[in-house]
Amino acid sequence: MAASMELSLNNLPSDPLLLMLSFLDFRDLISCSFVSRRLNELSGHNPLWKGLCLKHWLLTESDKIQKVQTWKELFREFYTDLGRYIDHYGTLKKAWDDLKRYLDQQCPRMIASLKEGAKEEELDGIEAQICCKLSDDYRCSYRIHNGQKLVVPGLMGSMALSNHYRSEDLLDIETAAGGFQQRKGMRQCLPLTFCFHTGLSQYMALEGTEGRSRSEIFYHCPDQMAQDPSAIDMFITGSSFTEWFTSYVHNVVTGEYPIIRDQIFRYVHDKQCVATTGDITVSVSTSFLPELSSVHPPHFFFTYRIRIEMAKDALPENACQLDSRYWKITNANGNVEEVRGPGVVGEFPVMTPGKVHEYASCTTFSTTSEYMEGHYTFHRLKNKEEIFDVCIPRFHMVCPPFRESIVRSQGSARDVSSASFNEDNSSDTDDHNEGELRGINMAAPGGRCPRHI
């Protein structure tokens, strides 16, 4: 019988051992280095740490060349500085890099407003100032960029109507700390954004209190029917800083949020909201305006942007002019309202081959969702008696999830995302009066939305 060979790590070839080590995370790789001299040598293998540097710190070969270090030394340097954020850094750094790369091509002046990252001691000082802990993902993002300068347009998106404008800046940590809330109804809430024109902010709850979940991000919405000023409802925009920021960046860099006049507009376009009739295509995108909405009374304000385009290869004799519009509006309770009117926002656009006409309008309703559809009526320029309809695709408008004030719900906040209310009212405002948007969130005591038809 052949003598048995004692199994030892020293007798095993390096390649299969390195392959097994390549599946380990950095913590396990470091642990292996203490097992034996052989594993200590193998666990320092440069390609192993190259993969970990890419995974956790997004470091590339050029970063290594600039630092003149081994991959393991480079990993150690970044871990010493940013180790507490290792579960967040890769995701947030990629989001920031993607956003800057995209904006550099689309609206470079916005890049210039970004601030350099905050230092660790500065974040510690802010926590001491507000006597509250910041979440690690928030801190991590602010180590990369400390928000932006207070400029217009803001990094976190804009919205414009005829006499209403919103543009949100991402606040730096010092400015945010100055707006930290301790008043009843908003305790332990830190502002993330700010709009000069409306005073609107999105807040992050630093503690789970007053019915909020920790790290939840929201627009605050005072309950206009309550006598207690601390009765504040919330339109929820994110469950954590990472989810809130990365989803916003995704919408920007994929073109879901369009760039209009060097600004990011937070319109949402459903790819199914496109209809073509003959040579004319109509597409629709929508956006919810929390600053003009309220939960109590139920009053939800949406703007929609419509693009009408005539095909470039259309025959010149097919040129036409829009005469009127027809809307069929259905709310969450199934109630239907029909609206007819001349033109669109006071205009009667002429469509010729290749021409695009875009306009924005708005609607208000008192249920948490509704949809609109309809048609435009055109006539041919060469023959005014030739009249035809162009389909407007059905588009849905759904209020974001909201939470009612703990004051109103008597000690227990509840989430509402699809509930409807008894009052039914909506309005097409293609021909809205220029002065009627101011204070529109002050609905009548009965909860009915003001009409503009």
Short mmCIF file of C-alpha atoms in Angstrom, two decimals, residues 1-247:
data_model
loop_
_atom_site.label_atom_id
_atom_site.label_comp_id
_atom_site.label_asym_id
_atom_site.label_seq_id
_atom_site.Cartn_x
_atom_site.Cartn_y
_atom_site.Cartn_z
CA MET A 1 0.00 0.00 0.00
CA ALA A 2 1.33 3.40 -0.88
CA ALA A 3 2.18 5.62 2.03
CA SER A 4 -0.53 8.18 2.68
CA MET A 5 0.40 11.79 2.05
CA GLU A 6 -0.40 14.26 4.81
CA LEU A 7 -2.80 16.93 3.53
CA SER A 8 -1.34 20.39 4.09
CA LEU A 9 -1.99 23.88 2.74
CA ASN A 10 1.69 24.01 1.90
CA ASN A 11 1.20 21.11 -0.52
CA LEU A 12 -1.74 22.67 -2.38
CA PRO A 13 -1.11 24.74 -5.52
CA SER A 14 -1.71 28.47 -5.28
CA ASP A 15 -4.20 28.85 -8.11
CA PRO A 16 -7.14 26.95 -6.57
CA LEU A 17 -6.50 28.59 -3.20
CA LEU A 18 -6.50 32.06 -4.77
CA LEU A 19 -9.70 31.20 -6.60
CA MET A 20 -11.39 30.30 -3.31
CA LEU A 21 -10.05 33.44 -1.63
CA SER A 22 -11.45 35.57 -4.48
CA PHE A 23 -14.99 34.77 -3.26
CA LEU A 24 -14.32 36.24 0.19
CA ASP A 25 -15.11 39.73 1.35
CA PHE A 26 -12.36 41.85 2.86
CA ARG A 27 -13.27 40.93 6.44
CA ASP A 28 -12.94 37.20 5.74
CA LEU A 29 -9.79 37.75 3.71
CA ILE A 30 -8.18 39.53 6.66
CA SER A 31 -9.27 36.72 8.99
CA CYS A 32 -7.62 34.16 6.70
CA SER A 33 -4.34 36.05 6.92
CA PHE A 34 -4.12 35.05 10.59
CA VAL A 35 -4.66 31.33 10.00
CA SER A 36 -1.25 30.37 8.65
CA ARG A 37 1.82 31.77 6.99
CA ARG A 38 0.73 30.37 3.63
CA LEU A 39 -2.71 31.98 3.77
CA ASN A 40 -1.12 35.17 5.02
CA GLU A 41 0.97 35.31 1.88
CA LEU A 42 -1.91 34.42 -0.43
CA SER A 43 -4.40 36.81 1.15
CA GLY A 44 -2.13 39.72 0.26
CA HIS A 45 -2.26 38.79 -3.43
CA ASN A 46 -2.69 42.07 -5.34
CA PRO A 47 -5.49 41.01 -7.74
CA LEU A 48 -7.67 40.03 -4.74
CA TRP A 49 -7.52 43.56 -3.37
CA LYS A 50 -7.93 45.10 -6.81
CA GLY A 51 -11.41 43.57 -7.00
CA LEU A 52 -12.24 44.77 -3.49
CA CYS A 53 -11.02 48.30 -4.27
CA LEU A 54 -13.28 48.40 -7.31
CA LYS A 55 -16.26 46.95 -5.43
CA HIS A 56 -16.16 49.13 -2.33
CA TRP A 57 -14.29 52.31 -3.38
CA LEU A 58 -14.75 52.32 -7.19
CA LEU A 59 -10.99 52.68 -7.62
CA THR A 60 -9.44 52.10 -11.02
CA GLU A 61 -5.96 51.42 -12.38
CA SER A 62 -5.37 55.14 -12.86
CA ASP A 63 -6.11 55.75 -9.16
CA LYS A 64 -3.49 53.15 -8.24
CA ILE A 65 -0.91 54.70 -10.54
CA GLN A 66 -1.44 58.14 -9.05
CA LYS A 67 -1.11 56.81 -5.50
CA VAL A 68 1.91 54.59 -6.26
CA GLN A 69 0.61 51.96 -3.84
CA THR A 70 -0.35 48.31 -3.91
CA TRP A 71 -4.06 47.51 -4.11
CA LYS A 72 -4.03 46.31 -0.53
CA GLU A 73 -2.36 49.52 0.67
CA LEU A 74 -4.88 51.55 -1.32
CA PHE A 75 -7.78 49.62 0.21
CA ARG A 76 -6.35 50.19 3.69
CA GLU A 77 -5.98 53.94 3.10
CA PHE A 78 -9.61 54.35 2.02
CA TYR A 79 -10.86 52.08 4.77
CA THR A 80 -9.02 54.13 7.39
CA ASP A 81 -10.82 57.26 6.21
CA LEU A 82 -14.21 55.91 5.11
CA GLY A 83 -14.49 52.48 6.70
CA ARG A 84 -17.71 53.21 8.58
CA TYR A 85 -19.41 53.87 5.24
CA ILE A 86 -18.22 50.79 3.39
CA ASP A 87 -21.78 49.45 3.01
CA HIS A 88 -22.93 52.71 1.37
CA TYR A 89 -19.95 54.32 -0.33
CA GLY A 90 -19.91 52.30 -3.57
CA THR A 91 -23.61 52.87 -4.26
CA LEU A 92 -23.58 56.58 -3.45
CA LYS A 93 -20.26 57.32 -5.17
CA LYS A 94 -21.53 55.67 -8.35
CA ALA A 95 -24.73 57.73 -8.17
CA TRP A 96 -22.75 60.95 -7.79
CA ASP A 97 -20.36 60.03 -10.62
CA ASP A 98 -23.24 59.11 -12.94
CA LEU A 99 -25.06 62.35 -12.13
CA LYS A 100 -22.01 64.55 -12.70
CA ARG A 101 -21.12 62.78 -15.94
CA TYR A 102 -24.63 63.31 -17.26
CA LEU A 103 -24.97 66.93 -16.11
CA ASP A 104 -21.54 67.76 -17.53
CA GLN A 105 -23.04 67.06 -20.96
CA GLN A 106 -26.54 68.45 -20.39
CA CYS A 107 -26.25 71.44 -18.01
CA PRO A 108 -22.63 71.94 -16.87
CA ARG A 109 -23.33 75.09 -14.86
CA MET A 110 -25.10 72.92 -12.29
CA ILE A 111 -21.84 71.01 -11.68
CA ALA A 112 -20.15 74.24 -10.65
CA SER A 113 -22.59 74.65 -7.75
CA LEU A 114 -21.54 71.40 -6.04
CA LYS A 115 -19.46 71.71 -2.88
CA GLU A 116 -16.48 69.61 -1.90
CA GLY A 117 -17.12 66.80 0.56
CA ALA A 118 -17.36 67.56 4.28
CA LYS A 119 -14.74 66.29 6.70
CA GLU A 120 -15.54 63.65 9.29
CA GLU A 121 -14.99 66.07 12.17
CA GLU A 122 -17.40 68.56 10.59
CA LEU A 123 -20.16 65.93 10.52
CA ASP A 124 -19.37 65.01 14.12
CA GLY A 125 -19.66 68.69 15.03
CA ILE A 126 -23.08 68.95 13.39
CA GLU A 127 -24.30 65.94 15.39
CA ALA A 128 -23.11 67.63 18.58
CA GLN A 129 -24.83 70.87 17.55
CA ILE A 130 -28.25 69.32 16.89
CA CYS A 131 -27.88 66.61 19.58
CA CYS A 132 -28.99 63.95 17.11
CA LYS A 133 -27.23 61.25 15.08
CA LEU A 134 -27.09 61.49 11.30
CA SER A 135 -27.64 58.29 9.33
CA ASP A 136 -24.49 56.70 7.91
CA ASP A 137 -25.69 56.86 4.30
CA TYR A 138 -26.43 60.59 4.67
CA ARG A 139 -22.99 61.17 6.18
CA CYS A 140 -21.39 59.11 3.44
CA SER A 141 -22.99 61.16 0.67
CA TYR A 142 -21.89 64.38 2.34
CA ARG A 143 -18.32 63.10 2.56
CA ILE A 144 -18.48 62.92 -1.25
CA HIS A 145 -20.27 66.25 -1.82
CA ASN A 146 -21.45 68.65 0.85
CA GLY A 147 -24.61 69.60 -1.00
CA GLN A 148 -24.52 72.63 -3.29
CA LYS A 149 -24.35 76.38 -3.21
CA LEU A 150 -27.73 78.09 -2.89
CA VAL A 151 -28.36 78.82 -6.53
CA VAL A 152 -31.10 78.57 -9.13
CA PRO A 153 -31.68 76.15 -10.71
CA GLY A 154 -31.36 73.63 -7.91
CA LEU A 155 -29.84 70.18 -8.27
CA MET A 156 -32.93 68.36 -6.98
CA GLY A 157 -35.29 69.39 -9.74
CA SER A 158 -37.56 72.19 -10.91
CA MET A 159 -41.16 72.73 -11.90
CA ALA A 160 -42.72 75.72 -13.66
CA LEU A 161 -46.24 76.83 -14.47
CA SER A 162 -47.41 80.16 -15.78
CA ASN A 163 -47.17 81.88 -12.39
CA HIS A 164 -45.63 79.24 -10.16
CA TYR A 165 -41.99 78.15 -10.00
CA ARG A 166 -40.14 75.64 -7.81
CA SER A 167 -36.47 74.69 -7.88
CA GLU A 168 -34.93 72.71 -5.01
CA ASP A 169 -31.32 73.03 -3.87
CA LEU A 170 -29.56 70.19 -2.07
CA LEU A 171 -28.60 71.90 1.20
CA ASP A 172 -25.08 71.76 2.58
CA ILE A 173 -24.81 70.28 6.05
CA GLU A 174 -24.28 73.62 7.83
CA THR A 175 -27.37 75.21 6.27
CA ALA A 176 -29.40 72.07 6.91
CA ALA A 177 -28.41 72.09 10.58
CA GLY A 178 -29.64 75.68 10.82
CA GLY A 179 -33.08 74.47 9.76
CA PHE A 180 -33.16 71.43 12.07
CA GLN A 181 -36.66 71.16 13.55
CA GLN A 182 -37.51 70.69 17.23
CA ARG A 183 -41.04 72.08 17.19
CA LYS A 184 -43.98 69.81 17.88
CA GLY A 185 -45.12 67.99 14.76
CA MET A 186 -41.66 68.19 13.14
CA ARG A 187 -39.35 67.05 15.93
CA GLN A 188 -35.96 65.61 14.96
CA CYS A 189 -36.41 66.48 11.26
CA LEU A 190 -33.53 67.76 9.12
CA PRO A 191 -34.17 69.66 5.85
CA LEU A 192 -32.49 68.11 2.81
CA THR A 193 -33.64 70.57 0.15
CA PHE A 194 -34.88 74.14 -0.06
CA CYS A 195 -36.67 76.24 -2.68
CA PHE A 196 -36.19 80.02 -2.60
CA HIS A 197 -39.47 80.71 -4.39
CA THR A 198 -41.88 78.57 -2.36
CA GLY A 199 -40.01 77.95 0.91
CA LEU A 200 -40.59 74.25 0.25
CA SER A 201 -38.24 71.66 1.75
CA GLN A 202 -37.96 67.91 1.83
CA TYR A 203 -37.14 66.67 5.33
CA MET A 204 -35.50 63.55 6.69
CA ALA A 205 -36.61 62.13 10.04
CA LEU A 206 -33.49 61.52 12.13
CA GLU A 207 -35.50 59.64 14.75
CA GLY A 208 -38.64 57.52 14.65
CA THR A 209 -40.97 59.87 16.44
CA GLU A 210 -44.42 61.47 16.01
CA GLY A 211 -45.50 58.64 13.76
CA ARG A 212 -42.54 58.88 11.38
CA SER A 213 -40.04 56.13 10.60
CA ARG A 214 -36.34 56.84 11.07
CA SER A 215 -34.65 58.06 7.86
CA GLU A 216 -38.01 58.60 6.15
CA ILE A 217 -37.99 61.54 3.71
CA PHE A 218 -41.06 63.66 3.09
CA TYR A 219 -42.67 66.97 2.18
CA HIS A 220 -44.49 68.38 5.19
CA CYS A 221 -48.08 69.44 4.63
CA PRO A 222 -49.93 71.30 7.43
CA ASP A 223 -53.43 70.01 8.14
CA GLN A 224 -55.55 72.99 7.09
CA MET A 225 -58.65 71.67 8.84
CA ALA A 226 -57.04 71.22 12.25
CA GLN A 227 -56.82 73.93 14.87
CA ASP A 228 -53.57 72.51 16.26
CA PRO A 229 -50.59 73.88 14.20
CA SER A 230 -48.62 70.73 15.05
CA ALA A 231 -51.03 68.66 12.92
CA ILE A 232 -48.73 68.07 9.96
CA ASP A 233 -49.36 65.49 7.25
CA MET A 234 -46.53 64.14 5.10
CA PHE A 235 -46.13 63.23 1.44
CA ILE A 236 -43.53 60.45 1.52
CA THR A 237 -40.68 60.68 -1.04
CA GLY A 238 -38.20 58.09 0.27
CA SER A 239 -37.63 55.44 2.92
CA SER A 240 -33.91 56.23 3.32
CA PHE A 241 -31.39 58.72 2.01
CA THR A 242 -29.81 56.14 -0.31
CA GLU A 243 -33.14 55.09 -1.81
CA TRP A 244 -34.24 58.73 -2.19
CA PHE A 245 -31.03 59.97 -3.81
CA THR A 246 -30.23 57.01 -6.07
CA SER A 247 -33.79 56.78 -7.43
#
